[in-house]
Amino acid sequence: MIGESHFTLDVPAFAVASMVVALQPGADIPAHNHPQHQLTWAPEGPLTVVVDDLRWVVQRSRALWIPGGVDHAVVPASSSEMLSLYFEPDECPLRWKAPTVVDATGLVGPLLLHLVGLGAGAAEHRTRVATVLWDLLKPMSVATIPSVLPADPEALRVALAIRQDPADPRDLEAWGREVGVSARTLSRRFRAETGVSFSSWRTSERLNAALPLLGMGQPISRVARAVGYQTASAFITAFRREVGTTPAAYFNGSGPTSAITQSPTPTPVPTPGVAGCPGGGRGRS
């Protein structure tokens, strides 16, 4: 859940083509959009990028391409550093229409750090580095877990409480007493407004809450308890059922991903003017 404390980028609107922002837990960046494409990476500590009802975890091994014009918010799970590069749409060879996870291992991470560190006067060098970057950016097929919030006031109260504390064990009877409606009514409203049962919705919410913790490298047993599972095996079973792979394989890229929602396979389109895409100075706000 995006918290009440927000981080404000204290820079003129995209006066620079790149920036590095230090974020603390709870210092969320609220939903916003901009015409430039954005490539976001978190070399230190994971963060979650929220687009509508979907969430992507960004950390050292994977970056996220966010097309221009797409509303997105940023939620840090721990102290983290968000590195972002911005690209004018008419000057870039990529035509990715949806948020797309890219592999940030190998040379990609060092190249991103190098581009962010270049000054405005390094145009020729920036051009050469950008050309290499485009060749190296490879999309990853990564499952995302939709979690739609209900609009009904009582159901929404329950949903927000679970999002705040996914380990809360209360069943529909207890939640009904909490918000003043019957369990049957609450069950019906959840299914009507989210498209799934209360149990399925809570499972999705728990797994979404687990992803940033897994991205931090926390032990499976600790993550399982933090999101409401009594045993690691129960958590792994639920994760495999919903995501299509194990928690361990999710972040190292091994094993299949039976994605509930996947970014489409993008097709690079060569265009002139690639030199103008990445660049700018290293800035902190």
Tab-separated table of N, CA and C in Angstrom, residues 119-270:
chain	number	residue	atom	x	y	z
A	119	GLY	N	28.484	13.845	-17.685
A	119	GLY	CA	28.065	15.237	-17.729
A	119	GLY	C	27.449	15.603	-19.065
A	120	ALA	N	26.875	16.794	-19.119
A	120	ALA	CA	26.182	17.235	-20.329
A	120	ALA	C	27.119	17.399	-21.516
A	121	GLY	N	28.405	17.554	-21.261
A	121	GLY	CA	29.330	17.775	-22.362
A	121	GLY	C	29.908	16.517	-22.975
A	122	ALA	N	29.402	15.360	-22.558
A	122	ALA	CA	29.968	14.092	-23.037
A	122	ALA	C	29.085	13.459	-24.100
A	123	ALA	N	28.609	14.259	-25.048
A	123	ALA	CA	27.619	13.780	-26.014
A	123	ALA	C	28.119	12.601	-26.844
A	124	GLU	N	29.334	12.705	-27.373
A	124	GLU	CA	29.831	11.629	-28.230
A	124	GLU	C	30.010	10.335	-27.442
A	125	HIS	N	30.566	10.450	-26.270
A	125	HIS	CA	30.761	9.259	-25.449
A	125	HIS	C	29.412	8.655	-25.057
A	126	ARG	N	28.471	9.528	-24.731
A	126	ARG	CA	27.131	9.081	-24.366
A	126	ARG	C	26.485	8.321	-25.528
A	127	THR	N	26.713	8.795	-26.742
A	127	THR	CA	26.172	8.128	-27.919
A	127	THR	C	26.684	6.701	-28.033
A	128	ARG	N	27.979	6.522	-27.825
A	128	ARG	CA	28.553	5.189	-27.948
A	128	ARG	C	28.025	4.252	-26.857
A	129	VAL	N	27.928	4.769	-25.635
A	129	VAL	CA	27.434	3.943	-24.532
A	129	VAL	C	25.955	3.595	-24.758
A	130	ALA	N	25.179	4.570	-25.235
A	130	ALA	CA	23.751	4.327	-25.479
A	130	ALA	C	23.550	3.227	-26.507
A	131	THR	N	24.355	3.233	-27.548
A	131	THR	CA	24.232	2.210	-28.588
A	131	THR	C	24.452	0.815	-28.013
A	132	VAL	N	25.421	0.691	-27.127
A	132	VAL	CA	25.669	-0.599	-26.479
A	132	VAL	C	24.487	-0.970	-25.583
A	133	LEU	N	23.951	0.005	-24.849
A	133	LEU	CA	22.834	-0.255	-23.944
A	133	LEU	C	21.631	-0.827	-24.684
A	134	TRP	N	21.278	-0.209	-25.817
A	134	TRP	CA	20.115	-0.694	-26.568
A	134	TRP	C	20.296	-2.158	-26.974
A	135	ASP	N	21.509	-2.521	-27.334
A	135	ASP	CA	21.762	-3.903	-27.733
A	135	ASP	C	21.642	-4.874	-26.566
A	136	LEU	N	21.921	-4.391	-25.345
A	136	LEU	CA	21.957	-5.275	-24.197
A	136	LEU	C	20.629	-5.394	-23.466
A	137	LEU	N	19.729	-4.436	-23.652
A	137	LEU	CA	18.462	-4.486	-22.922
A	137	LEU	C	17.607	-5.652	-23.421
A	138	LYS	N	17.393	-6.624	-22.572
A	138	LYS	CA	16.616	-7.802	-22.920
A	138	LYS	C	15.415	-7.917	-21.979
A	139	PRO	N	14.204	-8.021	-22.533
A	139	PRO	CA	13.031	-8.155	-21.670
A	139	PRO	C	12.999	-9.508	-20.980
A	140	MET	N	12.494	-9.518	-19.750
A	140	MET	CA	12.319	-10.740	-18.985
A	140	MET	C	10.823	-11.021	-18.843
A	141	SER	N	10.434	-12.259	-19.007
A	141	SER	CA	9.043	-12.654	-18.821
A	141	SER	C	8.810	-12.891	-17.340
A	142	VAL	N	8.213	-11.908	-16.685
A	142	VAL	CA	8.046	-11.957	-15.235
A	142	VAL	C	6.567	-11.851	-14.890
A	143	ALA	N	6.093	-12.770	-14.059
A	143	ALA	CA	4.694	-12.761	-13.665
A	143	ALA	C	4.388	-11.586	-12.750
A	144	THR	N	3.248	-10.975	-12.965
A	144	THR	CA	2.733	-9.978	-12.032
A	144	THR	C	1.416	-10.495	-11.478
A	145	ILE	N	1.073	-10.063	-10.281
A	145	ILE	CA	-0.092	-10.596	-9.580
A	145	ILE	C	-1.098	-9.467	-9.380
A	146	PRO	N	-2.163	-9.428	-10.180
A	146	PRO	CA	-3.136	-8.344	-10.026
A	146	PRO	C	-3.802	-8.390	-8.660
A	147	SER	N	-4.088	-7.237	-8.121
A	147	SER	CA	-4.795	-7.149	-6.845
A	147	SER	C	-5.659	-5.894	-6.874
A	148	VAL	N	-6.909	-6.075	-7.257
A	148	VAL	CA	-7.841	-4.961	-7.452
A	148	VAL	C	-8.496	-4.610	-6.122
A	149	LEU	N	-8.509	-3.336	-5.783
A	149	LEU	CA	-9.195	-2.899	-4.570
A	149	LEU	C	-10.687	-2.744	-4.834
A	150	PRO	N	-11.535	-3.254	-3.939
A	150	PRO	CA	-12.980	-3.050	-4.111
A	150	PRO	C	-13.358	-1.603	-3.833
A	151	ALA	N	-14.496	-1.180	-4.402
A	151	ALA	CA	-14.971	0.192	-4.181
A	151	ALA	C	-15.952	0.275	-3.026
A	152	ASP	N	-16.644	-0.809	-2.735
A	152	ASP	CA	-17.612	-0.830	-1.634
A	152	ASP	C	-16.933	-0.413	-0.332
A	153	PRO	N	-17.518	0.506	0.434
A	153	PRO	CA	-16.834	1.048	1.616
A	153	PRO	C	-16.405	-0.010	2.623
A	154	GLU	N	-17.297	-0.965	2.949
A	154	GLU	CA	-16.935	-1.979	3.941
A	154	GLU	C	-15.855	-2.920	3.405
A	155	ALA	N	-16.028	-3.366	2.174
A	155	ALA	CA	-15.018	-4.250	1.576
A	155	ALA	C	-13.683	-3.528	1.433
A	156	LEU	N	-13.724	-2.242	1.098
A	156	LEU	CA	-12.488	-1.480	0.954
A	156	LEU	C	-11.772	-1.346	2.281
A	157	ARG	N	-12.517	-1.144	3.365
A	157	ARG	CA	-11.888	-1.075	4.694
A	157	ARG	C	-11.131	-2.359	5.006
A	158	VAL	N	-11.752	-3.472	4.686
A	158	VAL	CA	-11.107	-4.761	4.929
A	158	VAL	C	-9.867	-4.907	4.047
A	159	ALA	N	-10.012	-4.566	2.777
A	159	ALA	CA	-8.901	-4.714	1.836
A	159	ALA	C	-7.710	-3.859	2.246
A	160	LEU	N	-7.952	-2.627	2.645
A	160	LEU	CA	-6.858	-1.748	3.033
A	160	LEU	C	-6.195	-2.226	4.325
A	161	ALA	N	-6.985	-2.783	5.225
A	161	ALA	CA	-6.411	-3.311	6.465
A	161	ALA	C	-5.511	-4.506	6.176
A	162	ILE	N	-5.928	-5.359	5.245
A	162	ILE	CA	-5.103	-6.514	4.880
A	162	ILE	C	-3.863	-6.062	4.122
A	163	ARG	N	-4.007	-5.068	3.282
A	163	ARG	CA	-2.838	-4.542	2.566
A	163	ARG	C	-1.835	-3.967	3.557
A	164	GLN	N	-2.326	-3.371	4.624
A	164	GLN	CA	-1.442	-2.820	5.646
A	164	GLN	C	-0.782	-3.927	6.455
A	165	ASP	N	-1.523	-5.002	6.704
A	165	ASP	CA	-1.001	-6.126	7.489
A	165	ASP	C	-1.457	-7.432	6.843
A	166	PRO	N	-0.729	-7.902	5.833
A	166	PRO	CA	-1.166	-9.115	5.117
A	166	PRO	C	-1.157	-10.371	5.985
A	167	ALA	N	-0.480	-10.343	7.131
A	167	ALA	CA	-0.443	-11.510	8.013
A	167	ALA	C	-1.666	-11.596	8.922
A	168	ASP	N	-2.552	-10.606	8.874
A	168	ASP	CA	-3.756	-10.627	9.713
A	168	ASP	C	-4.549	-11.902	9.417
A	169	PRO	N	-4.791	-12.753	10.419
A	169	PRO	CA	-5.417	-14.056	10.161
A	169	PRO	C	-6.939	-14.050	10.161
A	170	ARG	N	-7.573	-12.925	10.404
A	170	ARG	CA	-9.031	-12.917	10.559
A	170	ARG	C	-9.754	-13.433	9.319
A	171	ASP	N	-10.830	-14.204	9.541
A	171	ASP	CA	-11.639	-14.721	8.440
A	171	ASP	C	-12.785	-13.762	8.146
A	172	LEU	N	-13.651	-14.151	7.200
A	172	LEU	CA	-14.736	-13.269	6.797
A	172	LEU	C	-15.696	-12.966	7.943
A	173	GLU	N	-15.934	-13.938	8.815
A	173	GLU	CA	-16.822	-13.698	9.948
A	173	GLU	C	-16.270	-12.580	10.834
A	174	ALA	N	-14.971	-12.667	11.139
A	174	ALA	CA	-14.355	-11.655	12.001
A	174	ALA	C	-14.301	-10.302	11.311
A	175	TRP	N	-13.978	-10.298	10.029
A	175	TRP	CA	-13.938	-9.034	9.307
A	175	TRP	C	-15.337	-8.423	9.199
A	176	GLY	N	-16.349	-9.280	9.018
A	176	GLY	CA	-17.712	-8.771	8.960
A	176	GLY	C	-18.107	-8.067	10.238
A	177	ARG	N	-17.733	-8.665	11.369
A	177	ARG	CA	-18.025	-8.009	12.644
A	177	ARG	C	-17.268	-6.690	12.765
A	178	GLU	N	-16.054	-6.658	12.225
A	178	GLU	CA	-15.244	-5.437	12.293
A	178	GLU	C	-15.889	-4.278	11.541
A	179	VAL	N	-16.474	-4.559	10.380
A	179	VAL	CA	-17.004	-3.477	9.533
A	179	VAL	C	-18.528	-3.392	9.564
A	180	GLY	N	-19.178	-4.304	10.285
A	180	GLY	CA	-20.617	-4.190	10.483
A	180	GLY	C	-21.483	-4.780	9.402
A	181	VAL	N	-21.018	-5.803	8.701
A	181	VAL	CA	-21.843	-6.505	7.724
A	181	VAL	C	-21.640	-8.007	7.927
A	182	SER	N	-22.512	-8.791	7.326
A	182	SER	CA	-22.385	-10.234	7.473
A	182	SER	C	-21.243	-10.767	6.610
A	183	ALA	N	-20.746	-11.938	6.987
A	183	ALA	CA	-19.685	-12.567	6.199
A	183	ALA	C	-20.167	-12.844	4.781
A	184	ARG	N	-21.420	-13.242	4.651
A	184	ARG	CA	-21.973	-13.544	3.328
A	184	ARG	C	-21.994	-12.299	2.453
A	185	THR	N	-22.418	-11.179	3.045
A	185	THR	CA	-22.451	-9.916	2.287
A	185	THR	C	-21.048	-9.502	1.877
A	186	LEU	N	-20.107	-9.608	2.791
A	186	LEU	CA	-18.727	-9.225	2.493
A	186	LEU	C	-18.143	-10.114	1.402
A	187	SER	N	-18.424	-11.401	1.476
A	187	SER	CA	-17.942	-12.333	0.450
A	187	SER	C	-18.499	-11.965	-0.916
A	188	ARG	N	-19.794	-11.668	-0.959
A	188	ARG	CA	-20.433	-11.322	-2.230
A	188	ARG	C	-19.847	-10.039	-2.819
A	189	ARG	N	-19.581	-9.053	-1.965
A	189	ARG	CA	-19.044	-7.783	-2.453
A	189	ARG	C	-17.619	-7.937	-2.971
A	190	PHE	N	-16.811	-8.741	-2.290
A	190	PHE	CA	-15.445	-8.977	-2.766
A	190	PHE	C	-15.461	-9.613	-4.149
A	191	ARG	N	-16.277	-10.640	-4.327
A	191	ARG	CA	-16.309	-11.323	-5.616
A	191	ARG	C	-16.844	-10.410	-6.713
A	192	ALA	N	-17.870	-9.633	-6.398
A	192	ALA	CA	-18.486	-8.761	-7.408
A	192	ALA	C	-17.541	-7.647	-7.841
A	193	GLU	N	-16.720	-7.137	-6.920
A	193	GLU	CA	-15.927	-5.944	-7.225
A	193	GLU	C	-14.463	-6.226	-7.547
A	194	THR	N	-13.978	-7.393	-7.205
A	194	THR	CA	-12.588	-7.732	-7.545
A	194	THR	C	-12.504	-8.859	-8.558
A	195	GLY	N	-13.609	-9.582	-8.759
A	195	GLY	CA	-13.616	-10.678	-9.715
A	195	GLY	C	-13.145	-11.997	-9.146
A	196	VAL	N	-12.739	-12.005	-7.883
A	196	VAL	CA	-12.267	-13.242	-7.239
A	196	VAL	C	-12.840	-13.320	-5.832
A	197	SER	N	-12.722	-14.498	-5.230
A	197	SER	CA	-13.194	-14.672	-3.855
A	197	SER	C	-12.296	-13.909	-2.886
A	198	PHE	N	-12.805	-13.720	-1.671
A	198	PHE	CA	-12.010	-13.070	-0.637
A	198	PHE	C	-10.711	-13.819	-0.397
A	199	SER	N	-10.771	-15.144	-0.336
A	199	SER	CA	-9.581	-15.945	-0.089
A	199	SER	C	-8.542	-15.765	-1.188
A	200	SER	N	-8.996	-15.781	-2.441
A	200	SER	CA	-8.068	-15.606	-3.562
A	200	SER	C	-7.462	-14.207	-3.553
A	201	TRP	N	-8.301	-13.207	-3.237
A	201	TRP	CA	-7.796	-11.831	-3.198
A	201	TRP	C	-6.718	-11.703	-2.132
A	202	ARG	N	-6.967	-12.272	-0.949
A	202	ARG	CA	-5.988	-12.170	0.125
A	202	ARG	C	-4.693	-12.900	-0.230
A	203	THR	N	-4.798	-14.037	-0.916
A	203	THR	CA	-3.591	-14.738	-1.350
A	203	THR	C	-2.764	-13.861	-2.276
A	204	SER	N	-3.406	-13.227	-3.248
A	204	SER	CA	-2.681	-12.331	-4.166
A	204	SER	C	-2.019	-11.197	-3.407
A	205	GLU	N	-2.729	-10.640	-2.447
A	205	GLU	CA	-2.180	-9.529	-1.671
A	205	GLU	C	-0.982	-9.981	-0.845
A	206	ARG	N	-1.071	-11.159	-0.270
A	206	ARG	CA	0.044	-11.674	0.523
A	206	ARG	C	1.268	-11.930	-0.350
A	207	LEU	N	1.067	-12.482	-1.532
A	207	LEU	CA	2.203	-12.755	-2.406
A	207	LEU	C	2.824	-11.457	-2.916
A	208	ASN	N	1.990	-10.464	-3.213
A	208	ASN	CA	2.535	-9.165	-3.614
A	208	ASN	C	3.359	-8.552	-2.489
A	209	ALA	N	2.882	-8.702	-1.249
A	209	ALA	CA	3.628	-8.169	-0.112
A	209	ALA	C	4.936	-8.921	0.094
A	210	ALA	N	4.967	-10.191	-0.321
A	210	ALA	CA	6.174	-10.994	-0.143
A	210	ALA	C	7.276	-10.628	-1.123
A	211	LEU	N	6.916	-10.148	-2.309
A	211	LEU	CA	7.925	-9.929	-3.354
A	211	LEU	C	9.034	-8.960	-2.938
A	212	PRO	N	8.733	-7.792	-2.358
A	212	PRO	CA	9.838	-6.918	-1.939
A	212	PRO	C	10.729	-7.555	-0.883
A	213	LEU	N	10.135	-8.340	0.009
A	213	LEU	CA	10.929	-9.003	1.047
A	213	LEU	C	11.851	-10.043	0.426
A	214	LEU	N	11.345	-10.771	-0.557
A	214	LEU	CA	12.187	-11.729	-1.270
A	214	LEU	C	13.298	-11.000	-2.015
A	215	GLY	N	12.953	-9.828	-2.593
A	215	GLY	CA	13.957	-9.046	-3.306
A	215	GLY	C	15.064	-8.546	-2.398
A	216	MET	N	14.791	-8.418	-1.097
A	216	MET	CA	15.796	-8.007	-0.121
A	216	MET	C	16.677	-9.179	0.307
A	217	GLY	N	16.301	-10.390	-0.150
A	217	GLY	CA	17.088	-11.562	0.209
A	217	GLY	C	16.733	-12.167	1.552
A	218	GLN	N	15.556	-11.836	2.096
A	218	GLN	CA	15.165	-12.400	3.379
A	218	GLN	C	14.895	-13.895	3.234
A	219	PRO	N	15.135	-14.686	4.280
A	219	PRO	CA	14.873	-16.129	4.224
A	219	PRO	C	13.400	-16.419	3.955
A	220	ILE	N	13.141	-17.493	3.237
A	220	ILE	CA	11.774	-17.872	2.884
A	220	ILE	C	10.906	-18.019	4.134
A	221	SER	N	11.437	-18.636	5.169
A	221	SER	CA	10.642	-18.862	6.382
A	221	SER	C	10.211	-17.546	7.016
A	222	ARG	N	11.094	-16.546	7.002
A	222	ARG	CA	10.760	-15.245	7.577
A	222	ARG	C	9.725	-14.525	6.715
A	223	VAL	N	9.896	-14.596	5.416
A	223	VAL	CA	8.932	-13.967	4.509
A	223	VAL	C	7.569	-14.613	4.675
A	224	ALA	N	7.529	-15.936	4.753
A	224	ALA	CA	6.259	-16.652	4.900
A	224	ALA	C	5.505	-16.174	6.128
A	225	ARG	N	6.188	-16.082	7.251
A	225	ARG	CA	5.535	-15.632	8.478
A	225	ARG	C	5.084	-14.179	8.366
A	226	ALA	N	5.879	-13.359	7.721
A	226	ALA	CA	5.564	-11.927	7.617
A	226	ALA	C	4.286	-11.678	6.832
A	227	VAL	N	3.948	-12.570	5.904
A	227	VAL	CA	2.759	-12.351	5.073
A	227	VAL	C	1.630	-13.313	5.411
A	228	GLY	N	1.739	-14.035	6.543
A	228	GLY	CA	0.586	-14.769	7.029
A	228	GLY	C	0.574	-16.265	6.820
A	229	TYR	N	1.702	-16.856	6.430
A	229	TYR	CA	1.762	-18.304	6.276
A	229	TYR	C	2.490	-18.915	7.473
A	230	GLN	N	1.929	-19.999	7.990
A	230	GLN	CA	2.522	-20.616	9.175
A	230	GLN	C	3.790	-21.392	8.851
A	231	THR	N	3.903	-21.882	7.629
A	231	THR	CA	5.088	-22.647	7.244
A	231	THR	C	5.623	-22.165	5.905
A	232	ALA	N	6.914	-22.377	5.715
A	232	ALA	CA	7.529	-22.013	4.431
A	232	ALA	C	6.968	-22.850	3.302
A	233	SER	N	6.671	-24.121	3.576
A	233	SER	CA	6.159	-24.985	2.508
A	233	SER	C	4.790	-24.523	2.016
A	234	ALA	N	3.939	-24.050	2.937
A	234	ALA	CA	2.628	-23.538	2.527
A	234	ALA	C	2.784	-22.295	1.659
A	235	PHE	N	3.716	-21.443	2.031
A	235	PHE	CA	3.975	-20.247	1.235
A	235	PHE	C	4.508	-20.612	-0.152
A	236	ILE	N	5.469	-21.517	-0.211
A	236	ILE	CA	6.045	-21.917	-1.497
A	236	ILE	C	4.977	-22.534	-2.398
A	237	THR	N	4.087	-23.343	-1.809
A	237	THR	CA	3.010	-23.956	-2.590
A	237	THR	C	2.101	-22.899	-3.192
A	238	ALA	N	1.705	-21.925	-2.379
A	238	ALA	CA	0.841	-20.852	-2.879
A	238	ALA	C	1.555	-20.025	-3.944
A	239	PHE	N	2.826	-19.737	-3.727
A	239	PHE	CA	3.595	-18.938	-4.679
A	239	PHE	C	3.703	-19.665	-6.019
A	240	ARG	N	4.037	-20.949	-5.972
A	240	ARG	CA	4.166	-21.711	-7.203
A	240	ARG	C	2.828	-21.799	-7.947
A	241	ARG	N	1.754	-21.980	-7.201
A	241	ARG	CA	0.435	-22.090	-7.816
A	241	ARG	C	0.043	-20.797	-8.534
A	242	GLU	N	0.305	-19.656	-7.922
A	242	GLU	CA	-0.142	-18.380	-8.480
A	242	GLU	C	0.839	-17.795	-9.489
A	243	VAL	N	2.130	-17.988	-9.262
A	243	VAL	CA	3.152	-17.339	-10.081
A	243	VAL	C	3.750	-18.289	-11.116
A	244	GLY	N	3.728	-19.584	-10.829
A	244	GLY	CA	4.227	-20.543	-11.791
A	244	GLY	C	5.664	-20.956	-11.595
A	245	THR	N	6.284	-20.480	-10.529
A	245	THR	CA	7.667	-20.846	-10.225
A	245	THR	C	7.871	-20.703	-8.723
A	246	THR	N	9.010	-21.090	-8.223
A	246	THR	CA	9.276	-20.984	-6.794
A	246	THR	C	9.762	-19.580	-6.443
A	247	PRO	N	9.664	-19.196	-5.163
A	247	PRO	CA	10.202	-17.891	-4.766
A	247	PRO	C	11.687	-17.747	-5.083
A	248	ALA	N	12.467	-18.817	-4.887
A	248	ALA	CA	13.899	-18.736	-5.152
A	248	ALA	C	14.183	-18.505	-6.626
A	249	ALA	N	13.404	-19.141	-7.498
A	249	ALA	CA	13.634	-19.006	-8.939
A	249	ALA	C	13.135	-17.675	-9.486
A	250	TYR	N	12.199	-17.034	-8.781
A	250	TYR	CA	11.571	-15.821	-9.300
A	250	TYR	C	12.587	-14.715	-9.555
A	251	PHE	N	13.545	-14.558	-8.637
A	251	PHE	CA	14.494	-13.465	-8.772
A	251	PHE	C	15.809	-13.853	-9.426
A	252	ASN	N	16.054	-15.154	-9.604
A	252	ASN	CA	17.287	-15.498	-10.311
A	252	ASN	C	17.039	-15.866	-11.761
A	253	GLY	N	15.751	-15.763	-12.178
A	253	GLY	CA	15.438	-15.940	-13.592
A	253	GLY	C	15.378	-17.370	-14.056
A	254	SER	N	15.520	-18.361	-13.148
A	254	SER	CA	15.451	-19.751	-13.567
A	254	SER	C	14.046	-20.278	-13.411
A	255	GLY	N	13.716	-21.270	-14.212
A	255	GLY	CA	12.404	-21.881	-14.132
A	255	GLY	C	11.383	-21.096	-14.914
A	256	PRO	N	10.237	-21.720	-15.245
A	256	PRO	CA	9.203	-21.051	-16.027
A	256	PRO	C	8.470	-20.025	-15.192
A	257	THR	N	7.894	-19.043	-15.837
A	257	THR	CA	7.001	-18.112	-15.154
A	257	THR	C	5.664	-18.168	-15.855
A	258	SER	N	4.699	-18.768	-15.191
A	258	SER	CA	3.358	-18.833	-15.747
A	258	SER	C	2.663	-17.540	-15.398
A	259	ALA	N	2.897	-16.535	-16.219
A	259	ALA	CA	2.527	-15.180	-15.839
A	259	ALA	C	1.029	-14.978	-15.889
A	260	ILE	N	0.510	-14.372	-14.847
A	260	ILE	CA	-0.872	-13.928	-14.867
A	260	ILE	C	-0.990	-12.761	-15.825
A	261	THR	N	-0.034	-11.867	-15.758
A	261	THR	CA	0.039	-10.764	-16.705
A	261	THR	C	1.494	-10.602	-17.085
A	262	GLN	N	1.792	-10.571	-18.359
A	262	GLN	CA	3.164	-10.418	-18.796
A	262	GLN	C	3.270	-9.233	-19.747
A	263	SER	N	4.438	-8.616	-19.722
A	263	SER	CA	4.702	-7.588	-20.714
A	263	SER	C	4.853	-8.247	-22.063
A	264	PRO	N	4.323	-7.649	-23.123
A	264	PRO	CA	4.480	-8.241	-24.437
A	264	PRO	C	5.924	-8.208	-24.878
A	265	THR	N	6.295	-9.130	-25.759
A	265	THR	CA	7.650	-9.135	-26.279
A	265	THR	C	7.831	-7.927	-27.177
A	266	PRO	N	8.720	-7.015	-26.833
A	266	PRO	CA	8.880	-5.786	-27.592
A	266	PRO	C	9.737	-6.005	-28.823
A	267	THR	N	9.574	-5.130	-29.783
A	267	THR	CA	10.377	-5.180	-30.996
A	267	THR	C	11.166	-3.893	-31.113
A	268	PRO	N	12.500	-3.946	-31.012
A	268	PRO	CA	13.299	-2.738	-31.189
A	268	PRO	C	13.127	-2.193	-32.599
A	269	VAL	N	12.967	-0.889	-32.699
A	269	VAL	CA	12.827	-0.247	-33.992
A	269	VAL	C	13.954	0.751	-34.149
A	270	PRO	N	14.883	0.545	-35.080
A	270	PRO	CA	15.997	1.480	-35.211
A	270	PRO	C	15.520	2.840	-35.680
